[in-house]
Short mmCIF file of C-alpha atoms in Angstrom, two decimals:
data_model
loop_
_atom_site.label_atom_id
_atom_site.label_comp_id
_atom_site.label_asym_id
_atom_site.label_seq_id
_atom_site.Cartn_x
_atom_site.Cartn_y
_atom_site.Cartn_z
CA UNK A 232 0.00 0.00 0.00
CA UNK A 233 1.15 3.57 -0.81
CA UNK A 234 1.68 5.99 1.69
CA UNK A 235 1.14 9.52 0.57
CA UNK A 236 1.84 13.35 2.77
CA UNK A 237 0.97 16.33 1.49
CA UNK A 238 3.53 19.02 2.47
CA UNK A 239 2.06 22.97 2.07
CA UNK A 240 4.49 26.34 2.39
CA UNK A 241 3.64 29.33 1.52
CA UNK A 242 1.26 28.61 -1.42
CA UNK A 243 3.66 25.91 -2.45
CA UNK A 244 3.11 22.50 -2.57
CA UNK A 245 4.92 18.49 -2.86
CA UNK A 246 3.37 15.32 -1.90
CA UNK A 247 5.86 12.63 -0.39
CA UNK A 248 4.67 9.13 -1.65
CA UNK A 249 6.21 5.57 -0.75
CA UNK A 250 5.12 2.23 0.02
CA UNK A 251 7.56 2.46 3.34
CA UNK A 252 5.76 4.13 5.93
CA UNK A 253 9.22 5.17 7.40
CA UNK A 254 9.39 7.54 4.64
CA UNK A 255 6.49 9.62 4.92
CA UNK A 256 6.26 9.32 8.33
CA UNK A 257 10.11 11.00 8.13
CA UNK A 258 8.49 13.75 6.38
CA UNK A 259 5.40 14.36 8.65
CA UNK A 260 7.90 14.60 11.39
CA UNK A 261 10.34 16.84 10.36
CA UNK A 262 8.35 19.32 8.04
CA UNK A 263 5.11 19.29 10.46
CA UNK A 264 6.58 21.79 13.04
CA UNK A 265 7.28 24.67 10.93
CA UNK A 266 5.11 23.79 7.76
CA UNK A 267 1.95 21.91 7.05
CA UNK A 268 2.35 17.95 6.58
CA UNK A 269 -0.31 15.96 6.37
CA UNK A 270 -1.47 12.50 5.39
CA UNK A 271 -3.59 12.38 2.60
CA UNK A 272 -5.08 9.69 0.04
CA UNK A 273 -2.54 8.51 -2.21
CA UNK A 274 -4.82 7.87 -4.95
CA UNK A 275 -6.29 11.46 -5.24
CA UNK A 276 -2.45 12.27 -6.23
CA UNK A 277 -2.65 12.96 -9.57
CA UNK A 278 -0.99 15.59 -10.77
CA UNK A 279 1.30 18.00 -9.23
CA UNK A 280 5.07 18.10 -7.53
CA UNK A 281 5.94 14.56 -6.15
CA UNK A 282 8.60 12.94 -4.49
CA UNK A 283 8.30 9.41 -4.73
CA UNK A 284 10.69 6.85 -3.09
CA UNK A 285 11.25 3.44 -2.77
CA UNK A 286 13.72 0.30 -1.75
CA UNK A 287 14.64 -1.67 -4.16
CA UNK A 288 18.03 -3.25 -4.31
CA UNK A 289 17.47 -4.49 -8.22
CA UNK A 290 15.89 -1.75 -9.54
CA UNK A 291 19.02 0.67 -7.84
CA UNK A 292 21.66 -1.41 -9.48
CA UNK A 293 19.36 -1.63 -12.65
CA UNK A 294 19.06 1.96 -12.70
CA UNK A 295 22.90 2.78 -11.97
CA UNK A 296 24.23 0.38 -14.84
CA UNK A 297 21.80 2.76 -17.10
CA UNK A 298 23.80 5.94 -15.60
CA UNK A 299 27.17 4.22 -16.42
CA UNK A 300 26.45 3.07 -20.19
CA UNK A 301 28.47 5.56 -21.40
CA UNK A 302 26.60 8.61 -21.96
CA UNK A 303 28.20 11.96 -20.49
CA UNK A 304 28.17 12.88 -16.78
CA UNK A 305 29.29 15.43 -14.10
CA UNK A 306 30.13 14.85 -11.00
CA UNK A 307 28.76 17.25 -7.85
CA UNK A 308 28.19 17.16 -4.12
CA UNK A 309 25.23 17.49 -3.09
CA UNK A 310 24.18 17.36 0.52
CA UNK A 311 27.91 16.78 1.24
CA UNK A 312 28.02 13.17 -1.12
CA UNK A 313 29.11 12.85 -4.96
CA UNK A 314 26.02 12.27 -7.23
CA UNK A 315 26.84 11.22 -10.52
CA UNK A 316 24.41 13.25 -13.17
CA UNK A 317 23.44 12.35 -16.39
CA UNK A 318 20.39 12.58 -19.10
CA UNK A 319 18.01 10.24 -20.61
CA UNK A 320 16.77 11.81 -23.33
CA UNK A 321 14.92 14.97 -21.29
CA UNK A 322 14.96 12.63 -18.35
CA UNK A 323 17.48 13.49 -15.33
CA UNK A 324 19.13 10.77 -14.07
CA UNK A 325 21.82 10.48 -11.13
CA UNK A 326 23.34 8.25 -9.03
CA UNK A 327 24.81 9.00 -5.04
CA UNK A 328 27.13 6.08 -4.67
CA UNK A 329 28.15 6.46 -1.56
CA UNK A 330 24.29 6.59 -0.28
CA UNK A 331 23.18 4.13 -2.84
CA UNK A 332 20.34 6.13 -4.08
CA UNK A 333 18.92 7.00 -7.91
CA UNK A 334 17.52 9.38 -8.77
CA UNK A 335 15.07 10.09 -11.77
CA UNK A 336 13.48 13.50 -13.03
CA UNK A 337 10.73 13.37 -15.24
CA UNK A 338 9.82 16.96 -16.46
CA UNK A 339 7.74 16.51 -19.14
CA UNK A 340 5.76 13.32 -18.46
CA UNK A 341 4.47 13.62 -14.97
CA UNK A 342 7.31 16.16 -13.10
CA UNK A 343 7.94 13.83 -10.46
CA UNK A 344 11.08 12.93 -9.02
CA UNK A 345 11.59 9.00 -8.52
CA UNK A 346 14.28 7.82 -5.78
CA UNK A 347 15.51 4.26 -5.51
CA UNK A 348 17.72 3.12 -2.52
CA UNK A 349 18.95 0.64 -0.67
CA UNK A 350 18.73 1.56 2.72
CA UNK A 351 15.18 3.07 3.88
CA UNK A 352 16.89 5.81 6.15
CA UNK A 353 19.21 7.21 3.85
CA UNK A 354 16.48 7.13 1.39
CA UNK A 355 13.51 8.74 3.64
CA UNK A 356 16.71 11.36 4.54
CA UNK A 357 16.80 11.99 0.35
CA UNK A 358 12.96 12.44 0.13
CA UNK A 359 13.28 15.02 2.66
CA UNK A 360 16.10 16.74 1.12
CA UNK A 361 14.19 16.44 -2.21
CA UNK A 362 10.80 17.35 -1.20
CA UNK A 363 12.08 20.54 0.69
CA UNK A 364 14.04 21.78 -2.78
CA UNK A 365 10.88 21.15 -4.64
CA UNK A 366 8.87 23.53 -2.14
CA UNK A 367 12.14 26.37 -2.64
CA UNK A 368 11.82 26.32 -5.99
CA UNK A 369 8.12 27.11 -5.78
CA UNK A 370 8.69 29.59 -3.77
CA UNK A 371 12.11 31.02 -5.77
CA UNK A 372 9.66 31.43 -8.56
CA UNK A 373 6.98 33.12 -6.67
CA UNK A 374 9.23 35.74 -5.44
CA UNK A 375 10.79 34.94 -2.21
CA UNK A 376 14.68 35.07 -1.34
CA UNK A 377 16.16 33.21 1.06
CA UNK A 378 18.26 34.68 3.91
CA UNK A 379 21.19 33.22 5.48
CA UNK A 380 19.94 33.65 8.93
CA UNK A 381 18.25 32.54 12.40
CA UNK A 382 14.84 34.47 13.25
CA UNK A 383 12.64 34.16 16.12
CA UNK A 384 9.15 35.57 16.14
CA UNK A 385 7.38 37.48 19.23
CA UNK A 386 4.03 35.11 19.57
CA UNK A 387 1.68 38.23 20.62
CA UNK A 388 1.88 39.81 17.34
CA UNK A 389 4.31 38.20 15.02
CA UNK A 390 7.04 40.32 14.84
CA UNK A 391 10.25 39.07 13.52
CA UNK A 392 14.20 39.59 14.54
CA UNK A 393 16.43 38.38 12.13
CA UNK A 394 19.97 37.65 13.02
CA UNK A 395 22.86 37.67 10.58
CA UNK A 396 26.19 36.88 10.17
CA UNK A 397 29.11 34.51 8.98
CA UNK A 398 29.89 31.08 10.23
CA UNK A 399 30.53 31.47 14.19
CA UNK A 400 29.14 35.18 13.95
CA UNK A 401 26.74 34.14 17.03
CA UNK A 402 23.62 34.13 14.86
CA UNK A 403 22.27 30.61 16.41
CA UNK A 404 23.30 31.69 19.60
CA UNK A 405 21.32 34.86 19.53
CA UNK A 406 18.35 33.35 18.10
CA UNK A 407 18.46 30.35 21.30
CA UNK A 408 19.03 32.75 23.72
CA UNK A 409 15.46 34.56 22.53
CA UNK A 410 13.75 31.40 22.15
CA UNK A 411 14.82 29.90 25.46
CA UNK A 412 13.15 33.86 26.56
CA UNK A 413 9.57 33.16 25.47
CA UNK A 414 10.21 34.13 21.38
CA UNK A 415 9.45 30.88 18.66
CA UNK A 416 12.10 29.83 16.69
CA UNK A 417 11.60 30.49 13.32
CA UNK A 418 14.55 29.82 11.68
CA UNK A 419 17.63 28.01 12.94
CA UNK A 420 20.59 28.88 9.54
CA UNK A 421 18.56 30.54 7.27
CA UNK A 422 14.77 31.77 6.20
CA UNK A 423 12.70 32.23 3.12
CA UNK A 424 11.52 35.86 2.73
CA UNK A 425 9.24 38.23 0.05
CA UNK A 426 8.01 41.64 0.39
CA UNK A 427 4.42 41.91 1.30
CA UNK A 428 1.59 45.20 0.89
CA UNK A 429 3.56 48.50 1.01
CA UNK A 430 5.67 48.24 4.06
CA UNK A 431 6.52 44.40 5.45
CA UNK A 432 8.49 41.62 4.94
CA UNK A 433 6.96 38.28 5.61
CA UNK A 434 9.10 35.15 6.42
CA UNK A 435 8.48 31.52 6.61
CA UNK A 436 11.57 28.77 8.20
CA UNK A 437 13.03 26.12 6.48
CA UNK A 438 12.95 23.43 8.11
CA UNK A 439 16.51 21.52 8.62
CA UNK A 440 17.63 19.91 11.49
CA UNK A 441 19.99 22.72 14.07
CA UNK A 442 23.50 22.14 14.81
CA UNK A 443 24.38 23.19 18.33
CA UNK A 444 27.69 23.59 19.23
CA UNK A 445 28.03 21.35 22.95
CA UNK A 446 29.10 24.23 24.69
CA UNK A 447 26.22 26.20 23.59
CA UNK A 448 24.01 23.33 24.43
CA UNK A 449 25.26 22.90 27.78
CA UNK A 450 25.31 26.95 28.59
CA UNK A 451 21.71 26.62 27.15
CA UNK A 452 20.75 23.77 30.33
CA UNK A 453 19.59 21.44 27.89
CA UNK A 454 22.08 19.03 28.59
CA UNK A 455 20.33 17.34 31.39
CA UNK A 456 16.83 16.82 29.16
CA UNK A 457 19.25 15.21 26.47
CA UNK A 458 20.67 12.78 28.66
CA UNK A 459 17.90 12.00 29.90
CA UNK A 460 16.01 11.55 26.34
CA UNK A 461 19.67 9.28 25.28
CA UNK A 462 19.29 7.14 28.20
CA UNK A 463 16.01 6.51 27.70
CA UNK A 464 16.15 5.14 24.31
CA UNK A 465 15.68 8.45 22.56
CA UNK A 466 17.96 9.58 19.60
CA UNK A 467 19.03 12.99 18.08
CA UNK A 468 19.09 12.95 13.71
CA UNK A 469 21.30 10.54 12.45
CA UNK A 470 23.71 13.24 10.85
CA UNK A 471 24.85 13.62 14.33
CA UNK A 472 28.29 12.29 14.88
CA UNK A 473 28.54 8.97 17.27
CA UNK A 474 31.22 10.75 19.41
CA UNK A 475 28.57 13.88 20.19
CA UNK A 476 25.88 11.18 20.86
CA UNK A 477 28.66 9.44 23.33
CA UNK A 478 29.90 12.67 25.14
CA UNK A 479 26.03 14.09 25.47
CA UNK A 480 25.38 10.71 27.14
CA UNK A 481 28.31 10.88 29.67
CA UNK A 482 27.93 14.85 30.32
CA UNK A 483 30.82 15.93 28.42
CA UNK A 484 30.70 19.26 27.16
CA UNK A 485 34.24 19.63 25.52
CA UNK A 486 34.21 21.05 21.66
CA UNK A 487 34.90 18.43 19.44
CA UNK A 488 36.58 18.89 15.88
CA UNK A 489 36.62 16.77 12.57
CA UNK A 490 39.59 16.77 10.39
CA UNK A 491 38.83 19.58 8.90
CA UNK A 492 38.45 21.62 11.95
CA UNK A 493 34.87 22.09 11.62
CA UNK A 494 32.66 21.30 15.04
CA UNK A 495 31.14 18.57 15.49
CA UNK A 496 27.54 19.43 16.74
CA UNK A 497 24.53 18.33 18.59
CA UNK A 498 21.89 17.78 15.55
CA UNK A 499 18.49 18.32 16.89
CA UNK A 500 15.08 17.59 15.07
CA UNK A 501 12.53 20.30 14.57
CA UNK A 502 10.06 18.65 17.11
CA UNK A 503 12.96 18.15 19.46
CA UNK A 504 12.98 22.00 20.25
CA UNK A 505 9.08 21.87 22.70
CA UNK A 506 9.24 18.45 23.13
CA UNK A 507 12.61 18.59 25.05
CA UNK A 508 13.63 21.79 25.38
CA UNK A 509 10.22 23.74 25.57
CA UNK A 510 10.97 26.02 23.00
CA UNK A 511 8.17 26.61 20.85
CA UNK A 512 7.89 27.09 16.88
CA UNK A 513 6.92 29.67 14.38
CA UNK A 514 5.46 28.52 11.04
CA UNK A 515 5.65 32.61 10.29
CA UNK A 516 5.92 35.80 10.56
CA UNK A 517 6.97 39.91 10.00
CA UNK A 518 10.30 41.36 10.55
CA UNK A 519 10.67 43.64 12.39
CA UNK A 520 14.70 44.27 12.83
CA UNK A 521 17.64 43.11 12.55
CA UNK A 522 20.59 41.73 14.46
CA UNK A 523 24.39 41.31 14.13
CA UNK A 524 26.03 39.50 16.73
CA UNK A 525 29.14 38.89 17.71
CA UNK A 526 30.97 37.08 20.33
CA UNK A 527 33.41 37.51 22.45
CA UNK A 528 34.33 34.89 25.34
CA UNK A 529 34.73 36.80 28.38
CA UNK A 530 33.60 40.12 27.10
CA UNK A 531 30.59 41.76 28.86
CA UNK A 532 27.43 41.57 26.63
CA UNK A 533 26.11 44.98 25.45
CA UNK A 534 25.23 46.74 22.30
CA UNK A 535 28.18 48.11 20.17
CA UNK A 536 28.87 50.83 17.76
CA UNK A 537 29.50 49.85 13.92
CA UNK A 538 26.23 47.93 12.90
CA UNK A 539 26.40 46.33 9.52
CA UNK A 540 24.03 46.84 6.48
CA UNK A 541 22.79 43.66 4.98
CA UNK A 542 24.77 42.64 2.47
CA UNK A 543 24.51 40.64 -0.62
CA UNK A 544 26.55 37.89 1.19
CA UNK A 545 23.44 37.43 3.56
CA UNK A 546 21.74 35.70 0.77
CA UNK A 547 21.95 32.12 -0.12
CA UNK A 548 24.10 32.28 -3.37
CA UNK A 549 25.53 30.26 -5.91
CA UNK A 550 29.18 30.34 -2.99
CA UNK A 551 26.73 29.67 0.24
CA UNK A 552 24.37 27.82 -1.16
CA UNK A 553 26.94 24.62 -2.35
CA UNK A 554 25.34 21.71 -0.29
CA UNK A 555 22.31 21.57 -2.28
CA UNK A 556 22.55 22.84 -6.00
CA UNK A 557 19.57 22.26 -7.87
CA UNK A 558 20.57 19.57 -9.44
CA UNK A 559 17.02 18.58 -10.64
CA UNK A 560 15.93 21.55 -12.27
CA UNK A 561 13.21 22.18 -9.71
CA UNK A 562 13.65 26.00 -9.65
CA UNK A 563 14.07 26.39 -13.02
CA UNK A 564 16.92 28.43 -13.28
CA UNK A 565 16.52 30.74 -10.47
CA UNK A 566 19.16 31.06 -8.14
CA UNK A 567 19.24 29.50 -5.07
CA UNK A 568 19.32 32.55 -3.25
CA UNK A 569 15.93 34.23 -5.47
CA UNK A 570 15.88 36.40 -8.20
CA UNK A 571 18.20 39.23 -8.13
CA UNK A 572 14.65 41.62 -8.21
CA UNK A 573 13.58 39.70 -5.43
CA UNK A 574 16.69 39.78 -3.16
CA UNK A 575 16.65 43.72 -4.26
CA UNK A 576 13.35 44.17 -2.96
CA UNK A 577 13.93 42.07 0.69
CA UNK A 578 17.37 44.42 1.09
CA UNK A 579 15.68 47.64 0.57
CA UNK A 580 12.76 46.88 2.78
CA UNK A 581 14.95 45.62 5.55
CA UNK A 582 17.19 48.46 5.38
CA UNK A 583 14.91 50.90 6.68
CA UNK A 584 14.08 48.33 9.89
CA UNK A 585 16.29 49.01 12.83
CA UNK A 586 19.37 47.54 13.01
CA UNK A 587 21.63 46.43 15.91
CA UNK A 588 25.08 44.96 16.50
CA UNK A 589 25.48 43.25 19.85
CA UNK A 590 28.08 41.61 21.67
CA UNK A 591 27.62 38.49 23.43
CA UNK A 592 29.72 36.32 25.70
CA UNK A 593 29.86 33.06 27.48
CA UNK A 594 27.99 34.16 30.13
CA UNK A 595 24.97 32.95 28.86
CA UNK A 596 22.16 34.50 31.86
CA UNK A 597 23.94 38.33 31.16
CA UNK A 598 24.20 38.01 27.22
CA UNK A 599 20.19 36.51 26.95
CA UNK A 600 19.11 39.87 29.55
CA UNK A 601 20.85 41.68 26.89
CA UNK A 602 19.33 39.75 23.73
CA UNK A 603 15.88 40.88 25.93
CA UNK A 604 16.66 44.32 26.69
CA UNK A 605 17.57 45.00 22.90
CA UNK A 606 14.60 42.81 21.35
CA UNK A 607 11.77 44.93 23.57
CA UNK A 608 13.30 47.98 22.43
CA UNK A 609 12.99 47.30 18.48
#
């Protein structure tokens, strides 16, 4: 039996079908907190944006041979794994070797996107992945931009802080220390945005799964919940690194480093956020300033001199936006961080919103009085 949900954004729209309940029931779970998923009857789907997935050992080798043949290819990452892209006839076809998925496109016959795989988490991750491009490409056509940036959203009347900033600007952290304050989350990395009427700029998240440094997570007081949710059986999303899982388990808080000196990070699921750390969710919302941390160990927390304008480097680009190039086609040429008319029309609306650089510190109780203080003011 088919298993079909329905996943709504914005206007936009995909339906997640597979015969593996672990699939859709993947989606429902991680797009349902910030957008709509729902179950629906999988044989009213008829037309319109599909993902559709399955596990089927012969069919992926089948399918892979066919990618191999000969015909030309290109190698890219996407979602930090080599896929192996080529055509069949207007057809796209590619293979991820190391995650033993195929993938086929099918623009002109029905538009859906067909995975094959091997193993049904790696393939429920891909529908994911796949069903949440689909829904940006929608939207990248309809107008909206998306921001490189964490918001959270005041619930009694929707107003929106945006924080922005490089890798390790503090961005995260300032959003937390809101949330953990009373404010939704919104957006953890980054957030779709369009102009609205004459004045506003209305947001909606996208929904990924947040990487906490285990510092932050332990200055945060979560630690004790997420021992508690390990020992009992729980889990955190599977992208998370064994050695995190190990030291969250056994209360170590020390920063932990790949090869490549990047962090290793707690990776925490969208419903993860009330259920275990009682921070609540916004599926929207207006903005209504913007912030540009900064942090600075044993510095005291205030608000500093120098605040930045946006800049085109706060949009997703073509350079940010490298772990998941459209690959597929699904937004039809636009760029992955919106039209340039679009991206025009977010900066100059935001610009004339108030703007504040802040400096935050490890002392996590004075820097979120400060994150307060500013946020009541704007």
């Amino acid at each position: 039996m088919i298993s079909a949900i329905r996943v709504e954004a914005a206007g936009a729209a995909v339906t997640v079908l597979s015969t593996r309940t672990e699939v859709t029931r993947w989606a429902e779970r991680y797009f349902g907190p910030w957008w709509v998923a729902a179950p629906v009857d999988a044989a009213t789907v008829i037309a319109g944006p599909a993902v559709v997935a399955e596990v089927s050992p012969d069919q992926y080798f089948d399918l892979t041979r066919q990618i191999h043949d000969g015909r030309p290819t290109e190698e890219v990452e996407y979602a930090t794994n080599r896929l192996i892209v080529a055509r069949d006839g207007e057809d796209i076809i590619a293979t991820s070797p190391d995650e033993h998925i195929v993938y086929r496109r099918m623009p002109l016959s029905s538009g859906r996107l067909v995975l094959v795989g091997v193993d049904v988490l790696s393939l429920a991750l891909a529908a994911v992945r796949l069903a949440r491009e689909s829904i940006r490409g929608q939207l990248l056509q309809d107008g909206w931009a998306v921001l490189h940036a964490s918001a959270v959203v005041r619930p009694a009347d929707g107003s929106t802080l945006l924080a922005l900033g490089g890798k390790g600007s503090g961005k995260t952290t300032a959003a937390l220390l809101l949330a953990s304050r009373g404010w939704q989350l919104l957006a953890n990395d980054r957030v779709l945005a369009r102009v609205h009427g004459e004045r506003d700029v209305e947001v909606v998240p996208w929904p990924a799964a947040a990487a906490l440094g285990l510092g932050l997570f332990h200055a945060l007081g979560w630690d004790v919940g997420a021992r508690e949710h390990l020992r009992g059986g729980g889990a955190f999303h599977p992208t998370q690194h064994g050695r995190v899982t190990d030291a969250v388990r056994a209360g170590d808080y020390t920063p932990q480093w790949d090869e490549g000196r990047r962090e290793r990070k707690v990776q925490v699921f969208p419903d993860q956020f009330p259920d275990l750390f009682n921070v609540q969710l916004a599926r929207g919302g207006r903005v209504a300033g913007l912030l540009f941390p900064q942090v600075d160990a044993s510095a005291v927390p205030d608000v500093v001199d120098g605040s930045r304008a946006l800049g085109e480097a706060d949009f997703m680009s073509g350079a940010t936006e490298d772990r998941y190039p459209d690959v597929f086609g699904l937004a039809q040429g636009v760029a992955g961080g919106g039209r340039e008319s679009a991206r025009a029309e977010v900066a100059s609306r935001l610009a004339v919103l108030p703007h504040r650089a802040v400096r935050l510190s490890h002392d996590i109780q004075a820097s979120a009085a400060l994150m307060e203080k500013v946020a009541d003011a704007i």
